[in-house]
CSV table of C-alpha atoms in Angstrom, one decimal:
chain,number,residue,atom,x,y,z
S,28,MET,CA,-78.5,-111.1,83.7
S,29,ALA,CA,-75.4,-111.0,85.7
S,30,LEU,CA,-74.9,-109.0,88.9
S,31,ASP,CA,-73.4,-105.5,88.4
S,32,PHE,CA,-70.4,-105.4,90.6
S,33,ALA,CA,-69.4,-101.8,89.9
S,34,VAL,CA,-72.6,-100.1,90.9
S,35,VAL,CA,-74.5,-102.7,92.9
S,36,VAL,CA,-72.4,-105.2,94.7
S,37,ILE,CA,-69.2,-103.3,95.6
S,38,PRO,CA,-70.8,-99.9,96.6
S,39,GLY,CA,-73.6,-101.8,98.6
S,40,LEU,CA,-71.0,-103.8,100.5
S,41,VAL,CA,-68.7,-100.8,101.1
S,42,VAL,CA,-71.5,-98.5,102.4
S,43,GLY,CA,-72.8,-101.5,104.4
S,44,ILE,CA,-69.4,-102.2,106.0
S,45,ILE,CA,-69.1,-98.5,107.1
S,46,PHE,CA,-72.7,-98.6,108.3
S,47,GLY,CA,-72.1,-101.8,110.3
S,48,PHE,CA,-68.9,-100.4,111.8
S,49,VAL,CA,-70.7,-97.2,113.0
S,50,LEU,CA,-73.7,-99.2,114.3
S,51,GLN,CA,-71.4,-101.4,116.4
S,52,ARG,CA,-69.1,-98.6,117.7
S,53,GLY,CA,-72.1,-96.2,118.4
S,54,ARG,CA,-74.3,-99.0,119.8
S,55,PHE,CA,-77.0,-97.5,117.5
S,56,CYS,CA,-80.1,-99.4,118.5
S,57,MET,CA,-83.4,-97.6,118.4
S,58,ASN,CA,-85.1,-100.2,120.6
S,59,SER,CA,-82.7,-99.1,123.3
S,60,ALA,CA,-83.1,-95.5,122.4
S,61,PHE,CA,-86.9,-95.4,122.8
S,62,ARG,CA,-87.2,-98.0,125.5
S,63,ASP,CA,-84.6,-96.4,127.8
S,64,ILE,CA,-86.5,-93.1,128.0
S,65,LEU,CA,-89.1,-95.1,129.8
S,66,VAL,CA,-87.3,-98.0,131.5
S,67,LEU,CA,-83.9,-96.4,132.5
S,68,LYS,CA,-84.6,-92.6,132.0
S,69,GLU,CA,-81.6,-92.6,129.7
S,70,TYR,CA,-81.4,-90.2,126.7
S,71,THR,CA,-78.0,-90.8,125.2
S,72,LEU,CA,-79.0,-93.0,122.3
S,73,LEU,CA,-82.1,-90.9,121.7
S,74,LYS,CA,-79.9,-87.8,121.2
S,75,ALA,CA,-77.9,-89.8,118.6
S,76,VAL,CA,-81.1,-90.7,116.7
S,77,ALA,CA,-82.3,-87.1,116.8
S,78,LEU,CA,-79.0,-85.8,115.5
S,79,ALA,CA,-79.0,-88.3,112.7
S,80,LEU,CA,-82.5,-87.3,111.7
S,81,LEU,CA,-81.7,-83.6,111.8
S,82,GLY,CA,-78.5,-84.0,109.8
S,83,GLN,CA,-80.2,-86.1,107.1
S,84,MET,CA,-83.2,-83.8,106.9
S,85,ILE,CA,-81.0,-80.7,106.2
S,86,ALA,CA,-78.6,-82.6,103.8
S,87,PHE,CA,-81.3,-84.4,101.8
S,88,HIS,CA,-83.2,-81.2,101.2
S,89,ILE,CA,-80.1,-79.2,100.1
S,90,LEU,CA,-78.9,-82.1,97.9
S,91,ASP,CA,-82.4,-82.3,96.3
S,92,LEU,CA,-82.3,-78.6,95.6
S,93,LEU,CA,-78.9,-79.1,94.0
S,94,ASP,CA,-80.3,-82.0,91.9
S,95,ILE,CA,-77.7,-84.4,93.3
S,96,ILE,CA,-80.5,-86.6,94.8
S,97,THR,CA,-84.3,-86.7,94.2
S,98,LEU,CA,-86.3,-87.0,97.4
S,99,ASN,CA,-88.5,-90.1,97.4
S,100,PRO,CA,-90.8,-90.1,100.5
S,101,LYS,CA,-92.9,-93.2,101.2
S,102,PRO,CA,-96.7,-92.8,100.7
S,103,LEU,CA,-99.1,-92.7,103.5
S,104,ALA,CA,-101.2,-95.9,103.8
S,105,TRP,CA,-102.4,-95.4,107.3
S,106,GLY,CA,-103.7,-98.9,107.9
S,107,GLY,CA,-100.4,-100.4,107.1
S,108,ASN,CA,-98.4,-97.7,108.8
S,109,ILE,CA,-100.4,-97.9,112.1
S,110,LEU,CA,-100.7,-101.7,112.3
S,111,GLY,CA,-97.2,-102.3,110.9
S,112,GLY,CA,-95.5,-99.8,113.1
S,113,PHE,CA,-97.3,-101.0,116.2
S,114,LEU,CA,-96.4,-104.7,115.5
S,115,PHE,CA,-92.9,-103.7,114.7
S,116,GLY,CA,-92.6,-101.8,118.0
S,117,ILE,CA,-93.8,-104.7,120.1
S,118,GLY,CA,-91.6,-107.1,118.1
S,119,MET,CA,-88.5,-105.1,118.7
S,120,ALA,CA,-89.0,-105.0,122.4
S,121,LEU,CA,-89.4,-108.8,122.4
S,122,ALA,CA,-86.5,-109.3,120.0
S,123,ALA,CA,-84.3,-107.0,122.2
S,124,GLY,CA,-83.3,-105.0,119.2
S,125,CYS,CA,-84.6,-103.1,116.2
S,126,ALA,CA,-83.8,-104.1,112.6
S,127,SER,CA,-80.4,-102.2,112.7
S,128,GLY,CA,-79.6,-103.3,116.3
S,129,THR,CA,-80.3,-106.9,115.5
S,130,THR,CA,-78.2,-106.8,112.3
S,131,TYR,CA,-75.1,-105.3,114.0
S,132,ARG,CA,-75.4,-107.7,117.0
S,133,VAL,CA,-75.2,-110.7,114.6
S,134,GLY,CA,-71.8,-109.3,113.7
S,135,GLU,CA,-70.9,-109.2,117.4
S,136,GLY,CA,-71.7,-112.9,117.7
S,137,MET,CA,-74.9,-112.7,119.6
S,138,MET,CA,-76.9,-115.8,118.6
S,139,GLY,CA,-80.1,-114.5,120.1
S,140,SER,CA,-80.0,-111.7,117.6
S,141,LEU,CA,-79.4,-114.3,114.8
S,142,MET,CA,-82.7,-115.8,115.9
S,143,ALA,CA,-84.4,-112.4,115.7
S,144,LEU,CA,-82.9,-111.9,112.3
S,145,LEU,CA,-84.2,-115.3,111.0
S,146,GLY,CA,-87.6,-114.3,112.4
S,147,LEU,CA,-87.5,-110.9,110.7
S,148,SER,CA,-86.6,-112.4,107.3
S,149,LEU,CA,-89.3,-115.0,107.7
S,150,GLY,CA,-92.0,-112.5,108.8
S,151,ALA,CA,-91.0,-110.2,106.0
S,152,TYR,CA,-91.2,-113.0,103.4
S,153,THR,CA,-94.7,-114.1,104.7
S,154,THR,CA,-96.0,-110.6,104.2
S,155,GLY,CA,-94.0,-109.5,101.1
S,156,VAL,CA,-94.4,-112.7,99.1
S,157,GLY,CA,-96.4,-115.4,101.1
S,158,ILE,CA,-99.7,-115.9,102.8
S,159,LEU,CA,-100.1,-112.3,104.1
S,160,LEU,CA,-99.4,-110.6,100.8
S,161,LYS,CA,-103.0,-110.2,99.8
S,162,PHE,CA,-103.9,-108.8,103.3
S,163,LYS,CA,-101.0,-106.4,103.1
S,164,ASP,CA,-101.9,-105.2,99.6
S,165,SER,CA,-105.6,-104.6,100.3
S,166,LEU,CA,-104.9,-103.0,103.7
S,167,ARG,CA,-102.4,-100.6,102.1
S,168,ALA,CA,-104.6,-99.9,99.0
S,169,ASP,CA,-107.7,-99.2,101.1
S,170,THR,CA,-106.0,-96.7,103.4
S,171,THR,CA,-103.7,-94.8,101.0
S,172,ILE,CA,-104.0,-91.1,101.0
S,173,ASN,CA,-101.9,-89.2,98.5
S,174,ALA,CA,-101.4,-85.5,97.9
S,175,ASP,CA,-103.8,-83.9,95.4
S,176,ASP,CA,-101.3,-84.4,92.6
S,177,GLY,CA,-101.0,-88.1,93.4
S,178,THR,CA,-97.5,-87.9,95.0
S,179,ALA,CA,-96.7,-89.2,98.5
S,180,LEU,CA,-98.1,-87.1,101.3
S,181,THR,CA,-95.4,-85.1,103.1
S,182,LEU,CA,-95.4,-82.3,105.7
S,183,GLY,CA,-94.8,-80.0,102.8
S,184,ASN,CA,-97.7,-80.9,100.5
S,185,ILE,CA,-100.2,-81.8,103.2
S,186,LEU,CA,-102.0,-78.4,102.7
S,187,GLY,CA,-102.0,-78.6,98.9
S,188,THR,CA,-99.5,-79.1,96.2
S,189,ASP,CA,-99.2,-75.4,95.3
S,190,LEU,CA,-97.9,-74.6,98.8
S,191,ALA,CA,-95.5,-77.6,98.8
S,192,ASP,CA,-92.2,-75.7,98.2
S,193,ILE,CA,-92.9,-73.0,100.7
S,194,LEU,CA,-94.2,-75.3,103.4
S,195,THR,CA,-91.4,-77.9,102.9
S,196,TRP,CA,-88.7,-75.3,103.3
S,197,LEU,CA,-90.5,-73.6,106.1
S,198,THR,CA,-90.6,-76.9,108.0
S,199,VAL,CA,-87.0,-77.8,107.2
S,200,ILE,CA,-85.7,-74.3,108.3
S,201,VAL,CA,-87.8,-74.2,111.5
S,202,ILE,CA,-86.7,-77.7,112.6
S,203,ALA,CA,-83.1,-76.9,111.5
S,204,VAL,CA,-83.0,-73.7,113.5
S,205,ILE,CA,-84.4,-75.3,116.6
S,206,GLY,CA,-82.1,-78.3,116.3
S,207,ILE,CA,-78.9,-76.3,115.6
S,208,GLY,CA,-79.9,-73.9,118.4
S,209,LEU,CA,-80.2,-76.8,120.8
S,210,ILE,CA,-76.8,-78.2,119.7
S,211,VAL,CA,-75.1,-74.8,120.2
S,212,TRP,CA,-76.8,-74.2,123.6
S,213,LYS,CA,-76.4,-77.7,125.1
S,214,LEU,CA,-73.2,-78.9,123.4
S,215,TYR,CA,-71.1,-76.2,121.9
S,216,LEU,CA,-71.4,-73.5,124.6
S,217,PRO,CA,-70.7,-75.8,127.5
S,218,TRP,CA,-67.7,-77.2,125.5
S,219,LYS,CA,-66.4,-73.7,124.8
S,220,GLU,CA,-66.9,-72.9,128.5
S,221,GLY,CA,-64.8,-75.9,129.5
S,222,GLY,CA,-61.8,-74.8,127.4
S,223,GLY,CA,-63.0,-75.5,123.9
S,224,LYS,CA,-60.3,-78.0,123.0
S,225,LEU,CA,-60.8,-81.2,121.1
S,226,ASP,CA,-59.0,-84.0,122.7
S,227,PHE,CA,-57.2,-86.0,120.0
S,228,THR,CA,-55.1,-88.0,122.4
S,229,ASN,CA,-55.6,-91.8,122.2
S,230,LEU,CA,-57.6,-91.2,119.0
S,231,PHE,CA,-57.1,-94.9,118.0
S,232,GLU,CA,-58.4,-96.1,121.3
S,233,LYS,CA,-61.4,-93.7,121.0
S,234,ILE,CA,-62.4,-94.8,117.6
S,235,PHE,CA,-61.7,-98.5,117.7
S,236,LYS,CA,-61.8,-99.6,121.4
S,237,GLN,CA,-64.3,-97.4,123.2
S,238,GLY,CA,-68.0,-96.8,122.7
S,239,TRP,CA,-68.6,-93.5,120.8
S,240,LYS,CA,-70.1,-90.3,122.1
S,241,TRP,CA,-73.6,-89.8,121.0
S,242,TRP,CA,-72.8,-86.8,118.8
S,243,VAL,CA,-70.1,-88.7,116.9
S,244,THR,CA,-72.6,-91.5,116.3
S,245,GLY,CA,-75.4,-89.2,115.2
S,246,THR,CA,-73.2,-87.3,112.8
S,247,ALA,CA,-71.7,-90.5,111.3
S,248,ILE,CA,-75.1,-92.1,110.8
S,249,ALA,CA,-76.3,-88.9,109.0
S,250,ALA,CA,-73.3,-88.9,106.8
S,251,ILE,CA,-73.8,-92.6,105.9
S,252,GLY,CA,-77.5,-91.8,105.2
S,253,VAL,CA,-76.4,-89.3,102.6
S,254,LEU,CA,-73.7,-91.6,101.1
S,255,ALA,CA,-76.3,-94.4,101.0
S,256,PHE,CA,-78.9,-92.2,99.2
S,257,ILE,CA,-76.4,-91.3,96.4
S,258,SER,CA,-74.9,-94.8,96.1
S,259,SER,CA,-78.3,-96.5,96.1
S,260,ALA,CA,-79.8,-94.2,93.6
S,261,GLU,CA,-76.9,-94.8,91.3
S,262,ALA,CA,-77.8,-98.6,91.6
S,263,GLY,CA,-81.4,-97.8,90.6
S,264,ARG,CA,-82.9,-97.8,94.1
S,265,ASN,CA,-83.8,-94.2,94.8
S,266,TYR,CA,-83.8,-94.3,98.6
S,267,PRO,CA,-81.4,-93.9,101.6
S,268,LEU,CA,-80.8,-96.6,104.2
S,269,GLY,CA,-83.0,-99.6,104.8
S,270,ILE,CA,-82.6,-103.0,106.5
S,271,THR,CA,-85.7,-105.2,106.2
S,272,ALA,CA,-85.9,-105.1,102.4
S,273,GLY,CA,-82.3,-106.3,102.4
S,274,TRP,CA,-82.9,-109.4,104.4
S,275,LEU,CA,-86.2,-110.0,102.5
S,276,GLY,CA,-84.3,-109.8,99.2
S,277,PHE,CA,-81.6,-112.1,100.6
S,278,LEU,CA,-84.1,-114.8,101.6
S,279,LYS,CA,-86.2,-114.4,98.5
S,280,TYR,CA,-83.1,-115.0,96.3
S,281,PHE,CA,-82.2,-118.2,98.1
S,282,VAL,CA,-85.7,-119.5,98.5
S,283,SER,CA,-87.1,-118.8,95.1
S,284,GLY,CA,-83.9,-118.7,93.1
S,285,THR,CA,-84.9,-115.8,91.0
S,286,ASP,CA,-82.6,-114.1,88.5
S,287,PRO,CA,-80.2,-112.0,90.6
S,288,ALA,CA,-81.0,-109.0,88.4
S,289,GLU,CA,-84.7,-109.2,89.1
S,290,ALA,CA,-84.2,-106.8,91.9
S,291,ALA,CA,-84.2,-109.4,94.6
S,292,LEU,CA,-80.4,-109.3,94.9
S,293,GLY,CA,-80.1,-105.6,94.8
S,294,TRP,CA,-78.0,-102.9,96.4
S,295,ILE,CA,-79.9,-103.2,99.7
S,296,VAL,CA,-79.0,-106.9,100.1
S,297,PHE,CA,-75.3,-106.1,99.8
S,298,LEU,CA,-75.8,-103.2,102.3
S,299,VAL,CA,-77.1,-105.5,105.0
S,300,LEU,CA,-74.5,-108.2,104.3
S,301,GLY,CA,-71.9,-105.5,104.5
S,302,ALA,CA,-73.4,-104.2,107.8
S,303,VAL,CA,-72.9,-107.6,109.4
S,304,ILE,CA,-69.3,-107.7,108.1
S,305,GLY,CA,-68.6,-104.1,109.3
S,306,ALA,CA,-70.0,-104.8,112.8
S,307,PHE,CA,-67.9,-108.0,112.9
S,308,ILE,CA,-64.7,-106.1,112.0
S,309,ALA,CA,-65.5,-103.4,114.6
S,310,ALA,CA,-66.2,-106.0,117.3
S,311,MET,CA,-63.1,-108.0,116.5
S,312,ILE,CA,-60.9,-104.9,116.8
S,313,ALA,CA,-62.5,-103.8,120.1
S,314,LYS,CA,-62.3,-107.4,121.4
S,315,GLU,CA,-66.0,-107.5,121.7
S,316,PHE,CA,-66.7,-110.5,119.4
S,317,LYS,CA,-67.8,-113.7,121.1
S,318,LEU,CA,-70.4,-116.3,120.1
S,319,ARG,CA,-72.9,-116.1,122.9
S,320,ALA,CA,-76.6,-116.8,123.6
S,321,PRO,CA,-79.0,-116.1,126.4
S,322,LYS,CA,-79.1,-118.9,128.9
S,323,ASP,CA,-82.9,-118.7,129.2
S,324,GLY,CA,-84.7,-120.5,126.4
S,325,LYS,CA,-87.7,-118.3,126.9
S,326,ILE,CA,-85.7,-115.2,125.9
S,327,LEU,CA,-84.4,-116.9,122.8
S,328,LEU,CA,-87.9,-117.8,121.8
S,329,GLY,CA,-89.0,-114.3,122.5
S,330,GLN,CA,-86.3,-113.0,120.2
S,331,PHE,CA,-87.5,-115.2,117.4
S,332,VAL,CA,-91.2,-114.3,117.8
S,333,GLY,CA,-90.3,-110.7,118.1
S,334,GLY,CA,-88.3,-111.0,114.9
S,335,VAL,CA,-91.3,-112.4,113.1
S,336,MET,CA,-93.5,-109.6,114.3
S,337,MET,CA,-90.9,-107.0,113.2
S,338,GLY,CA,-90.7,-108.6,109.7
S,339,ILE,CA,-94.5,-108.6,109.3
S,340,GLY,CA,-94.8,-105.1,110.7
S,341,ALA,CA,-92.0,-103.7,108.5
S,342,VAL,CA,-93.6,-105.0,105.3
S,343,LEU,CA,-97.1,-103.8,106.3
S,344,ALA,CA,-95.6,-100.3,107.0
S,345,ALA,CA,-93.4,-100.4,103.9
S,346,GLY,CA,-90.3,-100.0,106.1
S,347,CYS,CA,-88.6,-100.8,109.4
S,348,ASN,CA,-87.1,-98.3,111.9
S,349,ILE,CA,-84.4,-97.6,109.4
S,350,GLY,CA,-86.5,-97.4,106.2
S,351,ASN,CA,-89.3,-95.4,107.8
S,352,LEU,CA,-87.9,-93.7,110.9
S,353,LEU,CA,-84.3,-93.0,110.0
S,354,SER,CA,-84.7,-92.5,106.2
S,355,GLY,CA,-88.3,-91.5,105.8
S,356,VAL,CA,-88.8,-89.0,108.6
S,357,PRO,CA,-86.0,-86.7,107.2
S,358,GLN,CA,-87.9,-86.7,103.9
S,359,LEU,CA,-90.9,-85.5,105.8
S,360,SER,CA,-93.1,-88.4,104.7
S,361,VAL,CA,-96.3,-88.5,106.7
S,362,GLY,CA,-96.5,-92.3,106.3
S,363,SER,CA,-93.0,-92.6,107.9
S,364,ILE,CA,-93.9,-90.2,110.7
S,365,VAL,CA,-97.1,-92.2,111.5
S,366,THR,CA,-95.2,-95.5,111.4
S,367,SER,CA,-92.5,-94.0,113.7
S,368,ILE,CA,-95.1,-92.9,116.3
S,369,PHE,CA,-96.6,-96.3,116.4
S,370,ILE,CA,-93.2,-98.1,116.6
S,371,VAL,CA,-92.4,-96.0,119.7
S,372,LEU,CA,-95.9,-96.6,121.2
S,373,GLY,CA,-95.6,-100.4,120.5
S,374,THR,CA,-92.2,-100.6,122.1
S,375,TRP,CA,-93.2,-98.6,125.1
S,376,ILE,CA,-96.3,-100.7,125.8
S,377,ALA,CA,-94.3,-104.0,125.4
S,378,SER,CA,-91.4,-102.7,127.4
S,379,TYR,CA,-93.7,-101.6,130.2
S,380,LEU,CA,-95.3,-105.1,130.3
S,381,LEU,CA,-92.0,-106.9,130.1
S,382,PHE,CA,-89.7,-104.8,132.3
S,383,MET,CA,-91.5,-102.4,134.5
S,384,ARG,CA,-94.2,-104.1,136.4
S,385,ASP,CA,-92.3,-104.7,139.7
B,21,MET,CA,-79.8,-116.7,144.4
B,22,ARG,CA,-77.5,-117.9,147.2
B,23,LYS,CA,-75.7,-115.4,149.3
B,24,THR,CA,-72.0,-116.0,149.0
B,25,LYS,CA,-69.3,-114.0,150.7
B,26,LEU,CA,-66.0,-114.1,148.9
B,27,VAL,CA,-63.0,-111.9,149.1
B,28,VAL,CA,-61.8,-110.7,145.7
B,29,ASN,CA,-58.9,-108.6,147.1
B,30,LYS,CA,-58.0,-106.9,150.3
B,31,VAL,CA,-60.3,-103.9,149.8
B,32,THR,CA,-63.4,-105.1,148.2
B,33,GLU,CA,-65.7,-107.7,149.7
B,34,VAL,CA,-68.3,-108.9,147.2
B,35,THR,CA,-71.6,-109.6,148.8
B,36,GLU,CA,-73.3,-111.1,145.8
B,37,THR,CA,-72.5,-111.9,142.2
B,38,LEU,CA,-74.9,-111.6,139.3
B,39,ASP,CA,-73.8,-113.4,136.1
B,40,LEU,CA,-75.4,-111.7,133.2
B,41,SER,CA,-73.3,-113.3,130.4
B,42,GLY,CA,-75.4,-114.1,127.3
B,43,GLU,CA,-78.1,-111.7,128.4
B,44,VAL,CA,-79.2,-109.1,125.8
B,45,CYS,CA,-80.3,-105.6,126.4
B,46,PRO,CA,-82.2,-104.6,128.5
B,47,TYR,CA,-81.9,-107.6,130.7
B,48,PRO,CA,-78.5,-106.8,132.2
B,49,ASP,CA,-79.7,-103.3,133.0
B,50,VAL,CA,-83.1,-104.3,134.4
B,51,LYS,CA,-81.8,-107.4,136.3
B,52,SER,CA,-78.9,-105.5,137.9
B,53,LYS,CA,-81.3,-102.7,138.9
B,54,ARG,CA,-83.7,-105.2,140.5
B,55,LYS,CA,-80.9,-107.0,142.3
B,56,ILE,CA,-79.4,-104.0,143.9
B,57,LYS,CA,-82.8,-102.8,145.0
B,58,ARG,CA,-83.1,-105.9,147.2
B,59,MET,CA,-79.6,-105.6,148.7
B,60,ASN,CA,-78.6,-103.7,151.9
B,61,SER,CA,-76.8,-100.4,152.1
B,62,GLY,CA,-73.0,-100.8,151.8
B,63,GLU,CA,-73.2,-104.3,150.3
B,64,VAL,CA,-71.2,-104.8,147.1
B,65,LEU,CA,-72.7,-106.3,143.9
B,66,GLU,CA,-70.5,-108.0,141.4
B,67,LEU,CA,-71.8,-108.0,137.8
B,68,ILE,CA,-70.5,-110.2,135.0
B,69,ILE,CA,-71.6,-108.8,131.6
B,70,ASP,CA,-70.7,-109.7,128.0
B,71,TYR,CA,-72.9,-107.2,126.2
B,72,PRO,CA,-70.9,-104.1,125.3
B,73,LEU,CA,-73.8,-101.5,125.5
B,74,SER,CA,-74.8,-102.7,128.9
B,75,ALA,CA,-71.3,-102.8,130.2
B,76,GLU,CA,-71.1,-99.1,129.3
B,77,ARG,CA,-74.5,-98.2,130.5
B,78,VAL,CA,-75.0,-100.1,133.7
B,79,PRO,CA,-72.3,-98.1,135.6
B,80,GLU,CA,-74.0,-94.9,134.3
B,81,THR,CA,-77.4,-96.0,135.5
B,82,MET,CA,-76.0,-97.1,138.8
B,83,LYS,CA,-74.3,-93.7,139.3
B,84,SER,CA,-77.5,-91.9,138.5
B,85,LEU,CA,-79.4,-94.0,141.0
B,86,GLY,CA,-76.8,-92.9,143.6
B,87,HIS,CA,-74.9,-96.1,144.0
B,88,GLU,CA,-71.1,-96.1,144.0
B,89,VAL,CA,-69.3,-97.7,141.0
B,90,LEU,CA,-66.2,-99.3,142.6
B,91,SER,CA,-64.7,-100.6,139.4
B,92,VAL,CA,-65.3,-101.5,135.7
B,93,GLU,CA,-62.8,-104.0,134.5
B,94,LYS,CA,-62.6,-105.6,131.0
B,95,THR,CA,-61.7,-109.2,132.0
B,96,GLY,CA,-61.5,-110.7,128.5
B,97,THR,CA,-63.0,-110.7,125.0
B,98,ALA,CA,-66.4,-109.2,125.4
B,99,GLU,CA,-66.4,-109.7,129.1
B,100,TRP,CA,-66.6,-107.1,131.8
B,101,LYS,CA,-66.7,-107.2,135.6
B,102,ILE,CA,-68.4,-104.4,137.4
B,103,LEU,CA,-68.4,-103.8,141.1
B,104,ILE,CA,-71.2,-101.6,142.6
B,105,LYS,CA,-71.7,-100.5,146.2
B,106,ARG,CA,-75.3,-100.2,147.3
B,107,LYS,CA,-76.0,-96.7,148.6
């Protein structure tokens, strides 16, 4: 069967190009976001991540209610989520970038990130197809806990299926009220105080040449998450953004030469390819593209090894920082929340060992 | 690293230069922090960075540590020169 250009290739590429552009302009890297709390006491990127999660959570639940999308949270398989998340977290500290950070930096011409990306694809292939497949399957099967109706466990149905609707909306509304309250208090009121005017001068410079403000990045990522969910579901993959599955599919197609229609060369593959193109375009316009590599061979090796660990971890946990953290947490998936906690723990421990002991 | 005194212009005298080109995050941030820690008060550190995120963030980190950011200059495609004065 031939590739479907109208619903798979073109929409995947287009959403990917926008995604990559925003990743590069917003410097949206979760490794930096979580590490910098600890290493640099810096919270800017973390705020962008939090805003993207909040925006997606509200939008996904409203769109699900309106039947425009159908929520599809990942199941809890705690063995895979804990081990995979932890490995992924250590890996991204070594690789100097999470799955999305690594992907956009390849578009900036950073060859160390290309090493990390090769590692990621290889690690994912080893676990999703190769020698670790059996281990992954049995670990996940042995530790899966579903809701009592057999669906994936979420914060909504964790106390029982009959309470699911009430508890889901209660959670969404409480988090939304706290989140929006914080935005009004910390962002809107000070802005209003300071004159309350949006500065549209040098708009071109601001969009194409300078790094973005965190709230611009956070909002843009949330919007792309929604766009991705709709576009991806249209192509038969009912899920928002992801990264690792895309690179795995890309490698799978070239290595095993399966029929493109056999899911390997799906929407998500074109999304990640588009993301590299989008980041490249953004970097070219801002004059930030240059082919460059770390001078120290040790760092380059670390990035490759870190990439392999990320790839293995992402498949064990059924998702990387994008699939689980950015896309799964807003759907209130318990599996994604557990994975995210262990990604952060892993990256904190590795960052402490790598950067803070002096 | 050798201590070199070179005059960039009439006002700023660079005490030491740290070339961080090719370095990925967080190395530019961490290495520049470590470097300035070992310098004396009033000395000027020149940083060469080619990683966009760090070029934006290192000046912020330095400011929050109390050092003075003398200049941030984009010197070419993906290349920045940052001058920091040790507090």
